[in-house]
Amino acid sequence: RSASSPSDAFLSPIRRRLPLVRRNPLLLARSLSPSSTLCSKKGSVGDEWITLRLVMHKGSVDAAVKLRSRFSLEDISAQNQVKASVQRKIRQSIADEYPGLEPLLDDILPKKAPLIVTKCQNHLNLVVVNNVPLFFNIRDGPYMPTLRLLHQYPDIMKKFQVDRGAIKFVLSGANIMCPGLTSPGGTLDEEVLEETPVAIMAEGKQHALAIGYTKLSAKDIKTINKGIGVDNMHYLNDGLWKV
């Protein structure tokens, strides 16, 4: 079923693993067919700017990173295959952040597969394996999975759920407000602390619609119940999704 709007994009089930695109990562968007994504909406990807809101780890400065729907040479400042010691450090950092992912790391980040770190504007880094972006971070902040990877391994992250009314705002790139998590239909994992990556689920929906980074702990979100609770880092149909 074709998705009629971005809010429908995360309803379709995963049909197969991500394709191993054998092209330069700069041209990935042109290599991915509509059938390879969760959203089966037909039509070409436009070149409009899409804002991906990113927060620097252990800091209060938000960086609004503009990613084009298709990466261009101007978006990428460097692209390097990392040496074995750096690859081990990245793997360990990811395993520490997501303990449930550790048994799967050899499948997701094969030791013999070249691991590419692609540095983009505004200190955005992508971890790329077999030409597929799998994780991203800002500066030296925590690695976060792309939504495509999270949809394959949905239980690797702590989860928050927004109510139905918040869906359209999250899918437009807005940060997640506390009331959208505490009202009927919203849920919190009360073990989550501030500055923690979380999967943003939605009332009545199966798949995550965003990756968030908490500004407050779950307990503080519940107690304060106003303002921004979670920064919206990456959401369905943003620039990173379309890579």
Short mmCIF file of C-alpha atoms in Angstrom, two decimals:
data_model
loop_
_atom_site.label_atom_id
_atom_site.label_comp_id
_atom_site.label_asym_id
_atom_site.label_seq_id
_atom_site.Cartn_x
_atom_site.Cartn_y
_atom_site.Cartn_z
CA ARG A 1 0.00 0.00 0.00
CA SER A 2 1.38 3.37 -1.01
CA ALA A 3 1.81 5.80 1.86
CA SER A 4 -0.41 8.82 1.33
CA SER A 5 1.48 11.03 3.77
CA PRO A 6 4.70 10.99 5.84
CA SER A 7 2.66 9.93 8.88
CA ASP A 8 1.78 6.68 7.08
CA ALA A 9 5.38 5.87 6.22
CA PHE A 10 6.11 3.86 9.35
CA LEU A 11 3.03 1.65 9.10
CA SER A 12 4.35 -0.63 6.35
CA PRO A 13 6.25 -3.72 7.53
CA ILE A 14 9.88 -4.32 6.66
CA ARG A 15 9.98 -6.68 3.70
CA ARG A 16 13.71 -7.21 3.38
CA ARG A 17 17.09 -6.08 4.64
CA LEU A 18 18.60 -2.84 3.44
CA PRO A 19 20.16 -3.12 -0.02
CA LEU A 20 23.93 -3.21 -0.27
CA VAL A 21 24.23 -0.38 -2.75
CA ARG A 22 27.45 -0.63 -4.70
CA ARG A 23 27.94 3.04 -5.45
CA ASN A 24 29.65 6.02 -3.96
CA PRO A 25 27.81 7.04 -0.77
CA LEU A 26 27.43 10.50 -2.29
CA LEU A 27 25.01 8.99 -4.79
CA LEU A 28 23.15 6.65 -2.46
CA ALA A 29 19.82 8.42 -2.77
CA ARG A 30 19.82 7.90 -6.53
CA SER A 31 20.54 4.19 -6.07
CA LEU A 32 17.73 3.40 -3.63
CA SER A 33 14.46 2.39 -5.22
CA PRO A 34 11.09 3.23 -3.59
CA SER A 35 10.62 -0.48 -2.83
CA SER A 36 13.76 -0.52 -0.70
CA THR A 37 12.29 1.87 1.85
CA LEU A 38 9.54 1.61 4.42
CA CYS A 39 7.61 4.24 2.51
CA SER A 40 6.46 2.96 -0.87
CA LYS A 41 5.31 6.33 -2.10
CA LYS A 42 6.16 6.74 -5.77
CA GLY A 43 7.97 9.68 -7.28
CA SER A 44 11.46 11.09 -7.29
CA VAL A 45 13.11 12.71 -4.31
CA GLY A 46 13.21 16.48 -4.59
CA ASP A 47 16.16 18.71 -3.81
CA GLU A 48 14.45 20.82 -1.16
CA TRP A 49 16.30 21.46 2.07
CA ILE A 50 15.18 19.39 5.03
CA THR A 51 16.22 20.38 8.53
CA LEU A 52 17.57 17.72 10.90
CA ARG A 53 17.75 19.09 14.44
CA LEU A 54 20.83 17.92 16.30
CA VAL A 55 22.04 18.56 19.84
CA MET A 56 25.66 18.44 20.91
CA HIS A 57 26.43 15.75 23.49
CA LYS A 58 26.54 16.97 27.10
CA GLY A 59 25.82 20.54 26.08
CA SER A 60 22.90 22.86 25.68
CA VAL A 61 23.73 24.13 22.19
CA ASP A 62 21.37 22.97 19.44
CA ALA A 63 22.77 22.74 15.93
CA ALA A 64 20.19 22.85 13.16
CA VAL A 65 21.89 20.82 10.46
CA LYS A 66 20.47 21.24 7.00
CA LEU A 67 20.77 18.11 4.90
CA ARG A 68 19.72 18.10 1.30
CA SER A 69 17.35 15.35 0.22
CA ARG A 70 20.29 14.06 -1.80
CA PHE A 71 23.77 14.52 -0.45
CA SER A 72 26.05 16.54 -2.69
CA LEU A 73 29.77 17.11 -2.64
CA GLU A 74 29.09 20.33 -0.76
CA ASP A 75 27.48 18.41 2.11
CA ILE A 76 30.41 16.07 2.70
CA SER A 77 33.75 17.39 3.86
CA ALA A 78 35.63 14.10 4.22
CA GLN A 79 35.15 10.39 3.76
CA ASN A 80 37.65 7.90 5.15
CA GLN A 81 37.98 4.20 5.77
CA VAL A 82 39.00 3.99 9.41
CA LYS A 83 41.82 1.83 10.66
CA ALA A 84 41.17 -1.26 12.76
CA SER A 85 41.80 0.45 16.10
CA VAL A 86 39.27 3.20 15.34
CA GLN A 87 36.77 0.62 14.13
CA ARG A 88 37.11 -1.27 17.42
CA LYS A 89 36.57 1.97 19.35
CA ILE A 90 33.40 2.76 17.38
CA ARG A 91 32.08 -0.77 17.86
CA GLN A 92 32.75 -0.62 21.60
CA SER A 93 31.11 2.79 21.93
CA ILE A 94 27.99 1.49 20.17
CA ALA A 95 27.97 -1.68 22.30
CA ASP A 96 28.25 0.40 25.49
CA GLU A 97 25.40 2.70 24.44
CA TYR A 98 23.13 -0.15 23.28
CA PRO A 99 23.89 -3.35 25.26
CA GLY A 100 21.12 -5.23 23.48
CA LEU A 101 22.88 -4.68 20.19
CA GLU A 102 26.18 -6.27 21.17
CA PRO A 103 25.28 -9.85 20.08
CA LEU A 104 24.28 -8.44 16.67
CA LEU A 105 27.27 -6.21 16.04
CA ASP A 106 29.12 -8.78 13.95
CA ASP A 107 26.15 -8.85 11.58
CA ILE A 108 25.64 -5.09 11.50
CA LEU A 109 29.30 -4.04 11.55
CA PRO A 110 31.23 -7.03 10.16
CA LYS A 111 34.85 -6.92 11.26
CA LYS A 112 36.11 -7.68 7.76
CA ALA A 113 33.91 -5.10 6.03
CA PRO A 114 35.44 -1.65 5.48
CA LEU A 115 33.96 0.88 7.88
CA ILE A 116 33.69 4.38 6.43
CA VAL A 117 33.24 7.52 8.50
CA THR A 118 31.68 10.27 6.40
CA LYS A 119 32.08 13.75 7.84
CA CYS A 120 29.40 16.23 6.82
CA GLN A 121 28.67 19.87 7.48
CA ASN A 122 28.02 21.07 11.04
CA HIS A 123 30.03 18.25 12.64
CA LEU A 124 27.63 15.50 11.57
CA ASN A 125 29.34 12.11 11.18
CA LEU A 126 27.88 9.05 9.46
CA VAL A 127 29.09 5.48 10.02
CA VAL A 128 28.77 3.70 6.68
CA VAL A 129 29.19 -0.01 5.93
CA ASN A 130 28.69 -1.48 2.46
CA ASN A 131 27.58 2.00 1.34
CA VAL A 132 24.69 2.01 3.84
CA PRO A 133 24.62 4.67 6.61
CA LEU A 134 23.95 2.84 9.88
CA PHE A 135 24.76 5.27 12.70
CA PHE A 136 25.30 9.00 13.11
CA ASN A 137 26.62 11.33 15.78
CA ILE A 138 27.57 14.96 16.36
CA ARG A 139 31.19 15.74 17.16
CA ASP A 140 32.12 13.12 19.77
CA GLY A 141 28.55 12.57 20.97
CA PRO A 142 26.82 9.20 21.31
CA TYR A 143 26.19 7.16 18.20
CA MET A 144 22.55 6.86 17.25
CA PRO A 145 21.11 4.35 14.77
CA THR A 146 19.43 5.53 11.62
CA LEU A 147 15.70 4.88 11.56
CA ARG A 148 16.17 2.28 8.85
CA LEU A 149 18.49 0.31 11.12
CA LEU A 150 16.19 0.80 14.12
CA HIS A 151 13.26 -0.57 12.13
CA GLN A 152 15.27 -3.76 11.55
CA TYR A 153 16.29 -4.03 15.22
CA PRO A 154 13.45 -2.25 17.07
CA ASP A 155 14.39 -3.32 20.59
CA ILE A 156 17.92 -1.91 20.76
CA MET A 157 16.87 1.48 22.21
CA LYS A 158 14.84 2.73 25.13
CA LYS A 159 11.41 3.88 23.95
CA PHE A 160 9.17 6.87 24.54
CA GLN A 161 5.72 7.12 22.98
CA VAL A 162 3.91 10.28 21.92
CA ASP A 163 0.15 10.62 21.72
CA ARG A 164 -1.66 10.75 18.37
CA GLY A 165 -1.86 14.52 18.41
CA ALA A 166 1.92 14.87 18.44
CA ILE A 167 2.59 12.72 15.37
CA LYS A 168 2.27 15.44 12.73
CA PHE A 169 4.54 17.75 14.69
CA VAL A 170 7.25 15.12 15.16
CA LEU A 171 7.12 14.30 11.45
CA SER A 172 7.60 17.97 10.62
CA GLY A 173 10.82 18.02 12.66
CA ALA A 174 9.51 19.59 15.86
CA ASN A 175 11.07 18.64 19.16
CA ILE A 176 8.98 16.47 21.48
CA MET A 177 7.18 18.43 24.17
CA CYS A 178 6.62 16.99 27.63
CA PRO A 179 2.78 17.02 27.43
CA GLY A 180 2.89 14.85 24.32
CA LEU A 181 4.61 12.16 26.37
CA THR A 182 2.58 12.46 29.57
CA SER A 183 -0.95 12.81 28.18
CA PRO A 184 -3.19 9.76 27.55
CA GLY A 185 -1.60 7.82 24.69
CA GLY A 186 1.92 8.83 25.64
CA THR A 187 4.29 6.62 27.63
CA LEU A 188 7.69 7.01 29.28
CA ASP A 189 10.40 4.58 30.29
CA GLU A 190 11.04 5.97 33.76
CA GLU A 191 14.57 4.55 33.87
CA VAL A 192 15.73 6.92 31.11
CA LEU A 193 18.04 9.73 32.22
CA GLU A 194 18.73 13.05 30.55
CA GLU A 195 21.08 13.08 27.52
CA THR A 196 20.02 9.61 26.42
CA PRO A 197 19.18 8.51 22.86
CA VAL A 198 15.64 7.12 22.64
CA ALA A 199 13.31 5.71 19.99
CA ILE A 200 10.20 7.85 19.55
CA MET A 201 7.15 5.67 19.05
CA ALA A 202 3.58 6.86 18.43
CA GLU A 203 0.22 5.86 19.82
CA GLY A 204 -1.32 3.12 17.69
CA LYS A 205 1.72 2.77 15.38
CA GLN A 206 4.11 -0.13 15.03
CA HIS A 207 7.40 1.46 13.99
CA ALA A 208 9.45 4.31 15.43
CA LEU A 209 8.91 7.64 13.71
CA ALA A 210 11.93 9.45 15.13
CA ILE A 211 15.18 9.19 17.06
CA GLY A 212 15.31 11.50 20.06
CA TYR A 213 17.88 12.75 22.57
CA THR A 214 16.46 13.55 25.99
CA LYS A 215 16.85 17.03 27.44
CA LEU A 216 15.28 15.87 30.70
CA SER A 217 15.08 12.56 32.49
CA ALA A 218 11.81 10.65 32.18
CA LYS A 219 11.00 11.47 35.80
CA ASP A 220 11.58 15.19 35.21
CA ILE A 221 9.49 15.11 32.03
CA LYS A 222 6.64 13.68 34.09
CA THR A 223 7.12 16.13 36.97
CA ILE A 224 7.77 19.35 35.03
CA ASN A 225 5.38 18.46 32.21
CA LYS A 226 6.06 21.54 30.09
CA GLY A 227 8.58 22.63 27.50
CA ILE A 228 10.83 20.40 25.40
CA GLY A 229 11.46 16.95 26.83
CA VAL A 230 13.30 15.36 23.91
CA ASP A 231 15.23 16.83 20.99
CA ASN A 232 14.13 15.44 17.64
CA MET A 233 17.36 14.23 16.06
CA HIS A 234 16.17 12.27 13.03
CA TYR A 235 12.66 11.60 11.76
CA LEU A 236 10.85 9.87 8.93
CA ASN A 237 11.30 11.55 5.55
CA ASP A 238 14.02 13.94 6.68
CA GLY A 239 17.27 14.28 4.76
CA LEU A 240 18.97 11.36 6.52
CA TRP A 241 15.99 9.07 5.90
CA LYS A 242 16.18 9.80 2.18
CA VAL A 243 19.86 8.92 1.86
#
